[in-house]
mmCIF file of C-alpha atoms and ligand atoms in Angstrom:
data_model
loop_
_atom_site.group_PDB
_atom_site.id
_atom_site.type_symbol
_atom_site.label_atom_id
_atom_site.label_comp_id
_atom_site.label_asym_id
_atom_site.label_seq_id
_atom_site.Cartn_x
_atom_site.Cartn_y
_atom_site.Cartn_z
ATOM 1 C CA UNK K 1 -2.328 7.106 -11.515
ATOM 2 C CA UNK K 2 -3.096 4.244 -9.169
ATOM 3 C CA UNK K 3 -0.638 3.981 -6.294
ATOM 4 C CA UNK K 4 -0.256 0.600 -4.585
ATOM 5 C CA UNK K 5 1.577 0.348 -1.285
ATOM 6 C CA UNK K 6 3.745 -2.725 -1.013
ATOM 7 C CA UNK K 7 3.041 -3.428 2.669
ATOM 8 C CA UNK K 8 1.592 -6.220 4.804
ATOM 9 C CA UNK K 9 -1.008 -4.086 6.579
ATOM 10 C CA UNK K 10 -1.874 -6.759 9.114
ATOM 11 C CA UNK K 11 1.713 -7.089 10.309
ATOM 12 C CA UNK K 12 2.185 -3.325 10.111
ATOM 13 C CA UNK K 13 -0.813 -2.630 12.354
ATOM 14 C CA UNK K 14 0.280 -5.221 14.838
ATOM 15 C CA UNK K 15 3.924 -4.226 15.100
ATOM 16 C CA UNK K 16 4.364 -0.626 13.973
ATOM 17 C CA UNK K 17 1.233 1.528 13.865
ATOM 18 C CA UNK K 18 1.494 4.028 16.761
ATOM 19 C CA UNK K 19 4.357 1.943 18.165
ATOM 20 C CA UNK K 20 7.568 1.980 16.126
ATOM 21 C CA UNK K 21 8.887 3.851 13.102
ATOM 22 C CA UNK K 22 9.389 1.787 9.953
ATOM 23 C CA UNK K 23 11.260 2.303 6.718
ATOM 24 C CA UNK K 24 9.400 0.650 3.858
ATOM 25 C CA UNK K 25 12.032 0.351 1.115
ATOM 26 C CA UNK K 26 10.317 0.662 -2.252
ATOM 27 C CA UNK K 27 6.883 0.779 -0.611
ATOM 28 C CA UNK K 28 5.724 2.457 -3.823
ATOM 29 C CA UNK K 29 7.633 0.693 -6.600
ATOM 30 C CA UNK K 30 8.559 2.561 -9.791
ATOM 31 C CA UNK K 31 7.307 5.712 -8.181
ATOM 32 C CA UNK K 32 6.183 8.510 -10.449
ATOM 33 C CA UNK K 33 5.812 11.968 -8.897
ATOM 34 C CA UNK K 34 2.241 13.265 -9.236
ATOM 35 C CA UNK K 35 3.535 16.829 -9.539
ATOM 36 C CA UNK K 36 6.672 18.780 -10.443
ATOM 37 C CA UNK K 37 8.593 21.255 -8.264
ATOM 38 C CA UNK K 38 7.351 24.013 -10.604
ATOM 39 C CA UNK K 39 3.735 23.032 -10.035
ATOM 40 C CA UNK K 40 4.325 23.016 -6.278
ATOM 41 C CA UNK K 41 5.947 26.460 -6.460
ATOM 42 C CA UNK K 42 2.919 27.642 -8.468
ATOM 43 C CA UNK K 43 0.483 26.355 -5.839
ATOM 44 C CA UNK K 44 2.447 28.210 -3.156
ATOM 45 C CA UNK K 45 1.676 31.453 -5.019
ATOM 46 C CA UNK K 46 -2.081 31.000 -4.533
ATOM 47 C CA UNK K 47 -3.837 32.901 -1.756
ATOM 48 C CA UNK K 48 -5.849 29.981 -0.405
ATOM 49 C CA UNK K 49 -2.896 27.616 -0.113
ATOM 50 C CA UNK K 50 -1.159 27.248 3.227
ATOM 51 C CA UNK K 51 2.617 27.085 2.781
ATOM 52 C CA UNK K 52 5.977 28.131 4.176
ATOM 53 C CA UNK K 53 9.612 28.421 3.248
ATOM 54 C CA UNK K 54 12.154 27.219 5.780
ATOM 55 C CA UNK K 55 15.820 28.031 5.305
ATOM 56 C CA UNK K 56 19.027 27.954 7.228
ATOM 57 C CA UNK K 57 22.281 29.871 6.972
ATOM 58 C CA UNK K 58 25.178 29.041 9.291
ATOM 59 C CA UNK K 59 22.786 27.612 11.862
ATOM 60 C CA UNK K 60 20.390 30.587 11.743
ATOM 61 C CA UNK K 61 16.911 29.473 10.812
ATOM 62 C CA UNK K 62 14.386 31.530 8.913
ATOM 63 C CA UNK K 63 10.711 30.889 8.157
ATOM 64 C CA UNK K 64 8.430 32.850 5.854
ATOM 65 C CA UNK K 65 4.803 32.226 5.056
ATOM 66 C CA UNK K 66 3.127 32.195 1.663
ATOM 67 C CA UNK K 67 1.621 33.066 -0.665
ATOM 68 C CA UNK K 68 4.956 33.723 -2.396
ATOM 69 C CA UNK K 69 5.456 36.081 -5.286
ATOM 70 C CA UNK K 70 8.848 34.883 -6.383
ATOM 71 C CA UNK K 71 11.609 32.486 -5.478
ATOM 72 C CA UNK K 72 14.437 34.520 -7.016
ATOM 73 C CA UNK K 73 16.002 35.370 -3.667
ATOM 74 C CA UNK K 74 16.651 31.720 -2.816
ATOM 75 C CA UNK K 75 20.028 30.143 -3.368
ATOM 76 C CA UNK K 76 20.842 26.627 -4.441
ATOM 77 C CA UNK K 77 21.207 25.226 -0.945
ATOM 78 C CA UNK K 78 19.589 24.878 2.480
ATOM 79 C CA UNK K 79 15.955 25.709 1.918
ATOM 80 C CA UNK K 80 12.724 23.842 1.719
ATOM 81 C CA UNK K 81 9.234 24.820 0.517
ATOM 82 C CA UNK K 82 6.383 23.078 2.380
ATOM 83 C CA UNK K 83 2.805 23.143 1.117
ATOM 84 C CA UNK K 84 -0.169 21.855 3.153
ATOM 85 C CA UNK K 85 -3.211 19.983 1.874
ATOM 86 C CA UNK K 86 -1.878 19.660 -1.678
ATOM 87 C CA UNK K 87 -4.446 16.899 -2.185
ATOM 88 C CA UNK K 88 -7.144 19.600 -2.049
ATOM 89 C CA UNK K 89 -5.654 21.636 -4.858
ATOM 90 C CA UNK K 90 -3.937 19.180 -7.154
ATOM 91 C CA UNK K 91 -5.945 16.225 -8.410
ATOM 92 C CA UNK K 92 -3.124 13.800 -9.324
ATOM 93 C CA UNK K 93 -1.534 14.295 -5.885
ATOM 94 C CA UNK K 94 -4.762 13.269 -4.165
ATOM 95 C CA UNK K 95 -4.256 9.742 -5.552
ATOM 96 C CA UNK K 96 -1.311 9.325 -3.169
ATOM 97 C CA UNK K 97 -3.727 9.255 -0.219
ATOM 98 C CA UNK K 98 -5.717 6.293 -1.542
ATOM 99 C CA UNK K 99 -3.501 3.433 -0.281
ATOM 100 C CA UNK K 100 -3.760 4.845 3.249
ATOM 101 C CA UNK K 101 -7.557 4.688 3.396
ATOM 102 C CA UNK K 102 -7.013 1.213 4.909
ATOM 103 C CA UNK K 103 -6.338 3.134 8.122
ATOM 104 C CA UNK K 104 -9.785 4.769 7.883
ATOM 105 C CA UNK K 105 -10.872 8.062 6.397
ATOM 106 C CA UNK K 106 -11.686 9.720 9.684
ATOM 107 C CA UNK K 107 -8.101 9.380 10.915
ATOM 108 C CA UNK K 108 -6.466 10.703 7.721
ATOM 109 C CA UNK K 109 -5.759 14.411 7.470
ATOM 110 C CA UNK K 110 -3.958 15.773 4.433
ATOM 111 C CA UNK K 111 -1.048 15.478 2.042
ATOM 112 C CA UNK K 112 1.783 17.893 2.740
ATOM 113 C CA UNK K 113 4.337 18.199 -0.035
ATOM 114 C CA UNK K 114 7.813 19.611 0.353
ATOM 115 C CA UNK K 115 10.460 20.539 -2.161
ATOM 116 C CA UNK K 116 13.997 20.794 -0.809
ATOM 117 C CA UNK K 117 17.272 21.776 -2.390
ATOM 118 C CA UNK K 118 20.483 20.149 -1.067
ATOM 119 C CA UNK K 119 20.781 20.708 2.674
ATOM 120 C CA UNK K 120 17.112 21.716 2.885
ATOM 121 C CA UNK K 121 14.951 20.566 5.797
ATOM 122 C CA UNK K 122 13.030 21.836 8.805
ATOM 123 C CA UNK K 123 15.558 20.524 11.320
ATOM 124 C CA UNK K 124 15.179 17.887 14.047
ATOM 125 C CA UNK K 125 11.646 17.907 15.469
ATOM 126 C CA UNK K 126 8.701 15.917 16.818
ATOM 127 C CA UNK K 127 5.204 15.705 15.380
ATOM 128 C CA UNK K 128 1.992 15.123 17.326
ATOM 129 C CA UNK K 129 0.560 12.984 14.561
ATOM 130 C CA UNK K 130 1.396 9.827 12.655
ATOM 131 C CA UNK K 131 2.919 10.445 9.271
ATOM 132 C CA UNK K 132 3.998 8.445 6.229
ATOM 133 C CA UNK K 133 6.748 10.289 4.387
ATOM 134 C CA UNK K 134 7.087 9.234 0.776
ATOM 135 C CA UNK K 135 10.295 10.035 -1.062
ATOM 136 C CA UNK K 136 9.616 11.350 -4.540
ATOM 137 C CA UNK K 137 12.287 12.663 -6.896
ATOM 138 C CA UNK K 138 15.816 13.000 -5.552
ATOM 139 C CA UNK K 139 17.505 11.525 -2.531
ATOM 140 C CA UNK K 140 17.090 12.742 1.007
ATOM 141 C CA UNK K 141 18.720 11.506 4.173
ATOM 142 C CA UNK K 142 16.180 10.770 6.867
ATOM 143 C CA UNK K 143 17.044 10.067 10.489
ATOM 144 C CA UNK K 144 14.612 8.950 13.192
ATOM 145 C CA UNK K 145 15.438 8.681 16.888
ATOM 146 C CA UNK K 146 13.961 6.823 19.828
ATOM 147 C CA UNK K 147 10.881 8.244 21.537
ATOM 148 C CA UNK K 148 12.241 9.657 24.766
ATOM 149 C CA UNK K 149 11.226 12.824 26.611
ATOM 150 C CA UNK K 150 12.945 15.679 24.762
ATOM 151 C CA UNK K 151 13.086 19.391 25.356
ATOM 152 C CA UNK K 152 11.752 21.442 22.475
ATOM 153 C CA UNK K 153 13.066 24.870 21.557
ATOM 154 C CA UNK K 154 12.377 27.540 18.946
ATOM 155 C CA UNK K 155 15.374 28.625 16.854
ATOM 156 C CA UNK K 156 12.801 30.860 15.118
ATOM 157 C CA UNK K 157 9.361 31.841 16.507
ATOM 158 C CA UNK K 158 7.657 29.656 13.870
ATOM 159 C CA UNK K 159 9.911 26.644 14.191
ATOM 160 C CA UNK K 160 9.838 24.065 16.962
ATOM 161 C CA UNK K 161 12.879 21.797 17.126
ATOM 162 C CA UNK K 162 14.564 19.289 19.410
ATOM 163 C CA UNK K 163 18.273 18.799 20.089
ATOM 164 C CA UNK K 164 20.273 16.346 18.026
ATOM 165 C CA UNK K 165 19.481 12.705 18.717
ATOM 166 C CA UNK K 166 20.921 9.237 18.087
ATOM 167 C CA UNK K 167 19.344 7.545 15.098
ATOM 168 C CA UNK K 168 17.498 4.234 15.125
ATOM 169 C CA UNK K 169 16.766 4.716 11.418
ATOM 170 C CA UNK K 170 19.283 6.500 9.219
ATOM 171 C CA UNK K 171 18.722 6.103 5.532
ATOM 172 C CA UNK K 172 19.263 7.821 2.235
ATOM 173 C CA UNK K 173 15.760 7.555 0.901
ATOM 174 C CA UNK K 174 15.220 7.037 -2.807
ATOM 175 C CA UNK K 175 12.138 7.557 -4.950
ATOM 176 C CA UNK K 176 9.374 5.193 -3.792
ATOM 177 C CA UNK K 177 10.757 4.619 -0.290
ATOM 178 C CA UNK K 178 8.231 5.269 2.468
ATOM 179 C CA UNK K 179 9.011 6.138 6.083
ATOM 180 C CA UNK K 180 6.367 5.697 8.767
ATOM 181 C CA UNK K 181 6.839 7.768 11.928
ATOM 182 C CA UNK K 182 4.465 7.499 14.920
ATOM 183 C CA UNK K 183 3.814 10.578 17.075
ATOM 184 C CA UNK K 184 6.652 11.700 19.314
ATOM 185 C CA UNK K 185 9.616 10.091 17.524
ATOM 186 C CA UNK K 186 12.206 12.780 16.716
ATOM 187 C CA UNK K 187 13.159 12.963 13.049
ATOM 188 C CA UNK K 188 14.917 15.085 10.479
ATOM 189 C CA UNK K 189 15.361 15.007 6.745
ATOM 190 C CA UNK K 190 18.123 16.680 4.781
ATOM 191 C CA UNK K 191 18.037 16.719 1.030
ATOM 192 C CA UNK K 192 21.095 15.391 -0.777
ATOM 193 C CA UNK K 193 19.685 16.358 -4.175
ATOM 194 C CA UNK K 194 16.666 18.426 -5.161
ATOM 195 C CA UNK K 195 13.919 16.383 -3.521
ATOM 196 C CA UNK K 196 10.179 16.063 -3.344
ATOM 197 C CA UNK K 197 8.618 14.526 -0.244
ATOM 198 C CA UNK K 198 4.979 13.679 0.314
ATOM 199 C CA UNK K 199 3.719 13.445 3.895
ATOM 200 C CA UNK K 200 0.434 11.657 4.416
ATOM 201 C CA UNK K 201 -0.615 13.053 7.781
ATOM 202 C CA UNK K 202 -3.150 11.746 10.250
ATOM 203 C CA UNK K 203 -5.337 13.531 12.726
ATOM 204 C CA UNK K 204 -6.157 12.586 16.272
ATOM 205 C CA UNK K 205 -8.232 15.034 18.289
ATOM 206 C CA UNK K 206 -7.197 15.800 21.843
ATOM 207 C CA UNK K 207 -9.749 15.962 24.651
ATOM 208 C CA UNK K 208 -9.649 19.754 24.686
ATOM 209 C CA UNK K 209 -10.637 19.968 21.008
ATOM 210 C CA UNK K 210 -13.424 17.451 21.570
ATOM 211 C CA UNK K 211 -14.892 19.375 24.505
ATOM 212 C CA UNK K 212 -14.591 22.664 22.703
ATOM 213 C CA UNK K 213 -16.349 21.334 19.605
ATOM 214 C CA UNK K 214 -19.008 19.620 21.738
ATOM 215 C CA UNK K 215 -19.715 22.928 23.486
ATOM 216 C CA UNK K 216 -20.095 24.637 20.089
ATOM 217 C CA UNK K 217 -22.518 21.892 19.070
ATOM 218 C CA UNK K 218 -24.651 22.482 22.195
ATOM 219 C CA UNK K 219 -24.790 26.205 21.486
ATOM 220 C CA UNK K 220 -25.632 25.765 17.801
ATOM 221 C CA UNK K 221 -28.414 23.303 18.589
ATOM 222 C CA UNK K 222 -29.745 24.895 21.734
ATOM 223 C CA UNK K 223 -29.049 21.772 23.780
ATOM 224 C CA UNK K 224 -28.164 21.520 27.449
ATOM 225 C CA UNK K 225 -30.775 23.986 28.633
ATOM 226 C CA UNK K 226 -31.518 21.957 31.737
ATOM 227 C CA UNK K 227 -30.590 24.151 34.672
ATOM 228 C CA UNK K 228 -29.249 23.162 38.065
ATOM 229 C CA UNK K 229 -31.967 22.997 40.686
ATOM 230 C CA UNK K 230 -32.021 22.073 44.387
ATOM 231 C CA UNK K 231 -35.565 21.791 45.813
ATOM 232 C CA UNK K 232 -34.136 19.933 48.823
ATOM 233 C CA UNK K 233 -31.527 22.493 49.751
ATOM 234 C CA UNK K 234 -30.618 22.151 53.422
ATOM 235 C CA UNK K 235 -29.169 24.857 55.647
ATOM 236 C CA UNK K 236 -25.449 24.504 56.244
ATOM 237 C CA UNK K 237 -22.710 25.349 58.681
ATOM 238 C CA UNK K 238 -20.160 26.579 56.187
ATOM 239 C CA UNK K 239 -21.749 28.949 53.678
ATOM 240 C CA UNK K 240 -18.582 28.973 51.564
ATOM 241 C CA UNK K 241 -18.568 25.219 50.924
ATOM 242 C CA UNK K 242 -19.933 23.540 47.773
ATOM 243 C CA UNK K 243 -21.115 20.220 49.150
ATOM 244 C CA UNK K 244 -20.076 16.858 47.723
ATOM 245 C CA UNK K 245 -23.574 15.931 46.546
ATOM 246 C CA UNK K 246 -23.934 19.343 44.887
ATOM 247 C CA UNK K 247 -20.712 18.869 42.995
ATOM 248 C CA UNK K 248 -21.755 15.408 41.876
ATOM 249 C CA UNK K 249 -25.143 16.804 40.785
ATOM 250 C CA UNK K 250 -23.318 19.290 38.520
ATOM 251 C CA UNK K 251 -21.052 16.548 37.247
ATOM 252 C CA UNK K 252 -24.135 14.436 36.386
ATOM 253 C CA UNK K 253 -25.687 17.289 34.425
ATOM 254 C CA UNK K 254 -22.670 17.361 32.188
ATOM 255 C CA UNK K 255 -21.977 13.648 31.920
ATOM 256 C CA UNK K 256 -25.627 12.779 31.212
ATOM 257 C CA UNK K 257 -25.583 15.012 28.178
ATOM 258 C CA UNK K 258 -22.351 13.417 26.952
ATOM 259 C CA UNK K 259 -23.825 9.974 27.653
ATOM 260 C CA UNK K 260 -26.708 10.413 25.189
ATOM 261 C CA UNK K 261 -25.615 8.234 22.243
ATOM 262 C CA UNK K 262 -27.607 10.131 19.580
ATOM 263 C CA UNK K 263 -26.263 13.491 20.687
ATOM 264 C CA UNK K 264 -22.725 12.149 20.847
ATOM 265 C CA UNK K 265 -22.900 10.487 17.432
ATOM 266 C CA UNK K 266 -24.502 13.428 15.668
ATOM 267 C CA UNK K 267 -21.989 15.863 17.150
ATOM 268 C CA UNK K 268 -18.987 13.662 16.396
ATOM 269 C CA UNK K 269 -20.131 13.064 12.829
ATOM 270 C CA UNK K 270 -20.412 16.793 12.233
ATOM 271 C CA UNK K 271 -17.075 17.429 13.929
ATOM 272 C CA UNK K 272 -14.973 14.763 12.246
ATOM 273 C CA UNK K 273 -16.388 15.288 8.754
ATOM 274 C CA UNK K 274 -15.025 18.832 8.682
ATOM 275 C CA UNK K 275 -11.710 19.319 6.968
ATOM 276 C CA UNK K 276 -8.960 21.121 8.857
ATOM 277 C CA UNK K 277 -7.853 22.773 5.611
ATOM 278 C CA UNK K 278 -9.622 24.930 3.076
ATOM 279 C CA UNK K 279 -11.424 23.121 0.256
ATOM 280 C CA UNK K 280 -11.233 24.086 -3.408
ATOM 281 C CA UNK K 281 -14.997 24.569 -3.685
ATOM 282 C CA UNK K 282 -16.409 25.894 -6.954
ATOM 283 C CA UNK K 283 -20.208 25.541 -6.924
ATOM 284 C CA UNK K 284 -21.699 25.173 -10.426
ATOM 285 C CA UNK K 285 -23.004 28.386 -11.934
ATOM 286 C CA UNK K 286 -25.931 28.394 -12.607
ATOM 287 C CA UNK K 287 -26.948 25.675 -10.145
ATOM 288 C CA UNK K 288 -28.436 22.431 -11.487
ATOM 289 C CA UNK K 289 -32.116 21.542 -11.339
ATOM 290 C CA UNK K 290 -32.948 18.108 -9.890
ATOM 291 C CA UNK K 291 -34.193 16.705 -13.193
ATOM 292 C CA UNK K 292 -30.966 17.737 -14.931
ATOM 293 C CA UNK K 293 -28.971 15.745 -12.389
ATOM 294 C CA UNK K 294 -31.260 12.761 -12.860
ATOM 295 C CA UNK K 295 -30.992 12.944 -16.654
ATOM 296 C CA UNK K 296 -27.209 13.351 -16.677
ATOM 297 C CA UNK K 297 -26.688 10.393 -14.393
ATOM 298 C CA UNK K 298 -29.160 8.230 -16.308
ATOM 299 C CA UNK K 299 -27.280 9.111 -19.505
ATOM 300 C CA UNK K 300 -24.151 7.639 -17.946
ATOM 301 C CA UNK K 301 -22.376 10.716 -16.598
ATOM 302 C CA UNK K 302 -20.408 9.979 -13.431
ATOM 303 C CA UNK K 303 -20.071 12.259 -10.454
ATOM 304 C CA UNK K 304 -16.694 12.866 -8.791
ATOM 305 C CA UNK K 305 -15.991 13.763 -5.197
ATOM 306 C CA UNK K 306 -14.206 17.027 -4.463
ATOM 307 C CA UNK K 307 -10.686 16.181 -3.269
ATOM 308 C CA UNK K 308 -10.217 16.621 0.462
ATOM 309 C CA UNK K 309 -13.973 16.474 1.133
ATOM 310 C CA UNK K 310 -14.612 14.323 4.198
ATOM 311 C CA UNK K 311 -17.494 11.899 3.863
ATOM 312 C CA UNK K 312 -17.823 9.758 6.956
ATOM 313 C CA UNK K 313 -20.267 7.106 8.086
ATOM 314 C CA UNK K 314 -21.132 6.427 11.722
ATOM 315 C CA UNK K 315 -23.736 3.757 12.374
ATOM 316 C CA UNK K 316 -26.455 4.422 9.811
ATOM 317 C CA UNK K 317 -25.656 8.092 9.499
ATOM 318 C CA UNK K 318 -23.437 9.654 6.829
ATOM 319 C CA UNK K 319 -21.861 13.047 7.275
ATOM 320 C CA UNK K 320 -20.325 15.337 4.700
ATOM 321 C CA UNK K 321 -18.294 18.422 5.501
ATOM 322 C CA UNK K 322 -19.904 18.940 8.893
ATOM 323 C CA UNK K 323 -23.476 18.040 7.936
ATOM 324 C CA UNK K 324 -25.681 14.991 8.239
ATOM 325 C CA UNK K 325 -26.989 13.674 4.919
ATOM 326 C CA UNK K 326 -30.586 13.270 5.884
ATOM 327 C CA UNK K 327 -31.987 10.352 3.859
ATOM 328 C CA UNK K 328 -33.296 6.845 4.477
ATOM 329 C CA UNK K 329 -31.142 5.516 1.580
ATOM 330 C CA UNK K 330 -28.258 4.272 3.671
ATOM 331 C CA UNK K 331 -26.786 2.094 0.901
ATOM 332 C CA UNK K 332 -26.708 4.970 -1.532
ATOM 333 C CA UNK K 333 -25.168 7.379 0.994
ATOM 334 C CA UNK K 334 -22.647 4.683 1.836
ATOM 335 C CA UNK K 335 -21.658 4.724 -1.842
ATOM 336 C CA UNK K 336 -21.024 8.462 -1.431
ATOM 337 C CA UNK K 337 -18.841 7.672 1.593
ATOM 338 C CA UNK K 338 -16.888 4.917 -0.065
ATOM 339 C CA UNK K 339 -16.265 5.881 -3.681
ATOM 340 C CA UNK K 340 -14.650 8.852 -5.375
ATOM 341 C CA UNK K 341 -16.363 8.302 -8.723
ATOM 342 C CA UNK K 342 -19.968 7.158 -8.899
ATOM 343 C CA UNK K 343 -22.362 6.142 -11.650
ATOM 344 C CA UNK K 344 -26.169 5.895 -11.476
ATOM 345 C CA UNK K 345 -26.201 2.119 -11.054
ATOM 346 C CA UNK K 346 -24.131 2.272 -7.890
ATOM 347 C CA UNK K 347 -26.918 4.221 -6.189
ATOM 348 C CA UNK K 348 -29.360 1.334 -6.785
ATOM 349 C CA UNK K 349 -33.047 2.170 -6.396
ATOM 350 C CA UNK K 350 -32.300 5.472 -4.642
ATOM 351 C CA UNK K 351 -31.622 7.072 -8.037
ATOM 352 C CA UNK K 352 -35.360 6.869 -8.772
ATOM 353 C CA UNK K 353 -36.407 8.562 -5.530
ATOM 354 C CA UNK K 354 -36.927 12.275 -6.067
ATOM 355 C CA UNK K 355 -35.923 12.980 -2.462
ATOM 356 C CA UNK K 356 -32.566 11.302 -2.982
ATOM 357 C CA UNK K 357 -32.070 13.212 -6.226
ATOM 358 C CA UNK K 358 -32.813 16.429 -4.415
ATOM 359 C CA UNK K 359 -30.170 15.566 -1.781
ATOM 360 C CA UNK K 360 -27.719 14.826 -4.605
ATOM 361 C CA UNK K 361 -28.636 18.099 -6.281
ATOM 362 C CA UNK K 362 -27.904 20.018 -3.078
ATOM 363 C CA UNK K 363 -24.534 18.264 -2.742
ATOM 364 C CA UNK K 364 -23.584 18.978 -6.354
ATOM 365 C CA UNK K 365 -24.786 22.583 -6.121
ATOM 366 C CA UNK K 366 -22.603 22.981 -3.013
ATOM 367 C CA UNK K 367 -19.613 21.942 -5.128
ATOM 368 C CA UNK K 368 -19.026 18.751 -3.110
ATOM 369 C CA UNK K 369 -19.485 16.458 -6.107
ATOM 370 C CA UNK K 370 -19.141 17.454 -9.748
ATOM 371 C CA UNK K 371 -19.504 16.210 -13.317
ATOM 372 C CA UNK K 372 -16.332 16.253 -15.391
ATOM 373 C CA UNK K 373 -16.726 18.681 -18.298
HETATM 374 C C1 SIN Y 1 9.387 17.400 5.077
HETATM 375 O O1 SIN Y 1 10.350 18.130 5.309
HETATM 376 O O2 SIN Y 1 9.074 17.037 3.938
HETATM 377 C C2 SIN Y 1 8.582 16.837 6.175
HETATM 378 C C3 SIN Y 1 8.762 17.548 7.422
HETATM 379 C C4 SIN Y 1 8.430 16.664 8.573
HETATM 380 O O3 SIN Y 1 9.270 15.920 9.010
HETATM 381 O O4 SIN Y 1 7.335 16.707 9.118
HETATM 382 CO CO1 CO Y 2 7.897 15.832 10.904
#
């Protein structure tokens, strides 16, 4: 299924992205759900899948974490099942992410899918990230409030909520309606009928995560071994004082390392090409030989990218799942970055370079790309 979003991206970026929430009525016309509530419930029974059930009874909230063995204990009202990274586990659902690639692959995170029975929802809350909430089957009332400082509280240890708020958007969403919410705008959705909702979530690292990952990169690559030295140390009055020039010398040690463009780019490529959620990796058994890959592709077999795999280009470098693809064939690696299904011709002359085929073989044997059986 090919999903097309009925949206003027230019105007959206200028007026709404990271600024204001927007209801896009019938953003996805004649919407067809990529999965059923039963399929979602089945996914939430799998060990690898991250999911939770949120319910409410007379204002008392409850949260339980999957995998779930049964749903028999649930009534007909006031609960919601939320499953993370469904795009990794369910191929047709992954297609829902495609229209949002306009906003760049590195900023997109995952597709969270929720199923709610009447009254079901997670309560009023804020998110740190941008989200597009797509209404699938059923109707659900969504309210969004103004971004103002709000106190958060936990009605349950695993649930962060805000107090009730005045709505600037209040709408009974119908299948195909899309609601964009920038970070920090309070919102809540309550199902009116059994409902499916698809949340295309974005990621935006904070400075703490960046520093922490950069430090890991230094350790893994044995960088930053330069040690503080002070051949011109002068005697001082106050032995307890770190002098200004000493402090700035230490600051320089750190900022000079950050200021090296190659180091920064290589680290960031590795960092941002890692998924925040588990991948459904199934390496081929037995692994392929290089000449088999070459033959299959030459015979017209296409390769497909594993859903959720992050393949990101920075400058002339392409990164996949935390690793640099080391090859001079930038056009061919760019094809890997850009397309989800690839045939031999798209790789151009690279297909006839044994070194490129051996890179491709490694990627396929890692389970990152695969041939359809
Ligand atoms: C949902 O309930 O489907 C989405 C929850 C949210 O607002 O983040
Ligand atoms: Co939310």
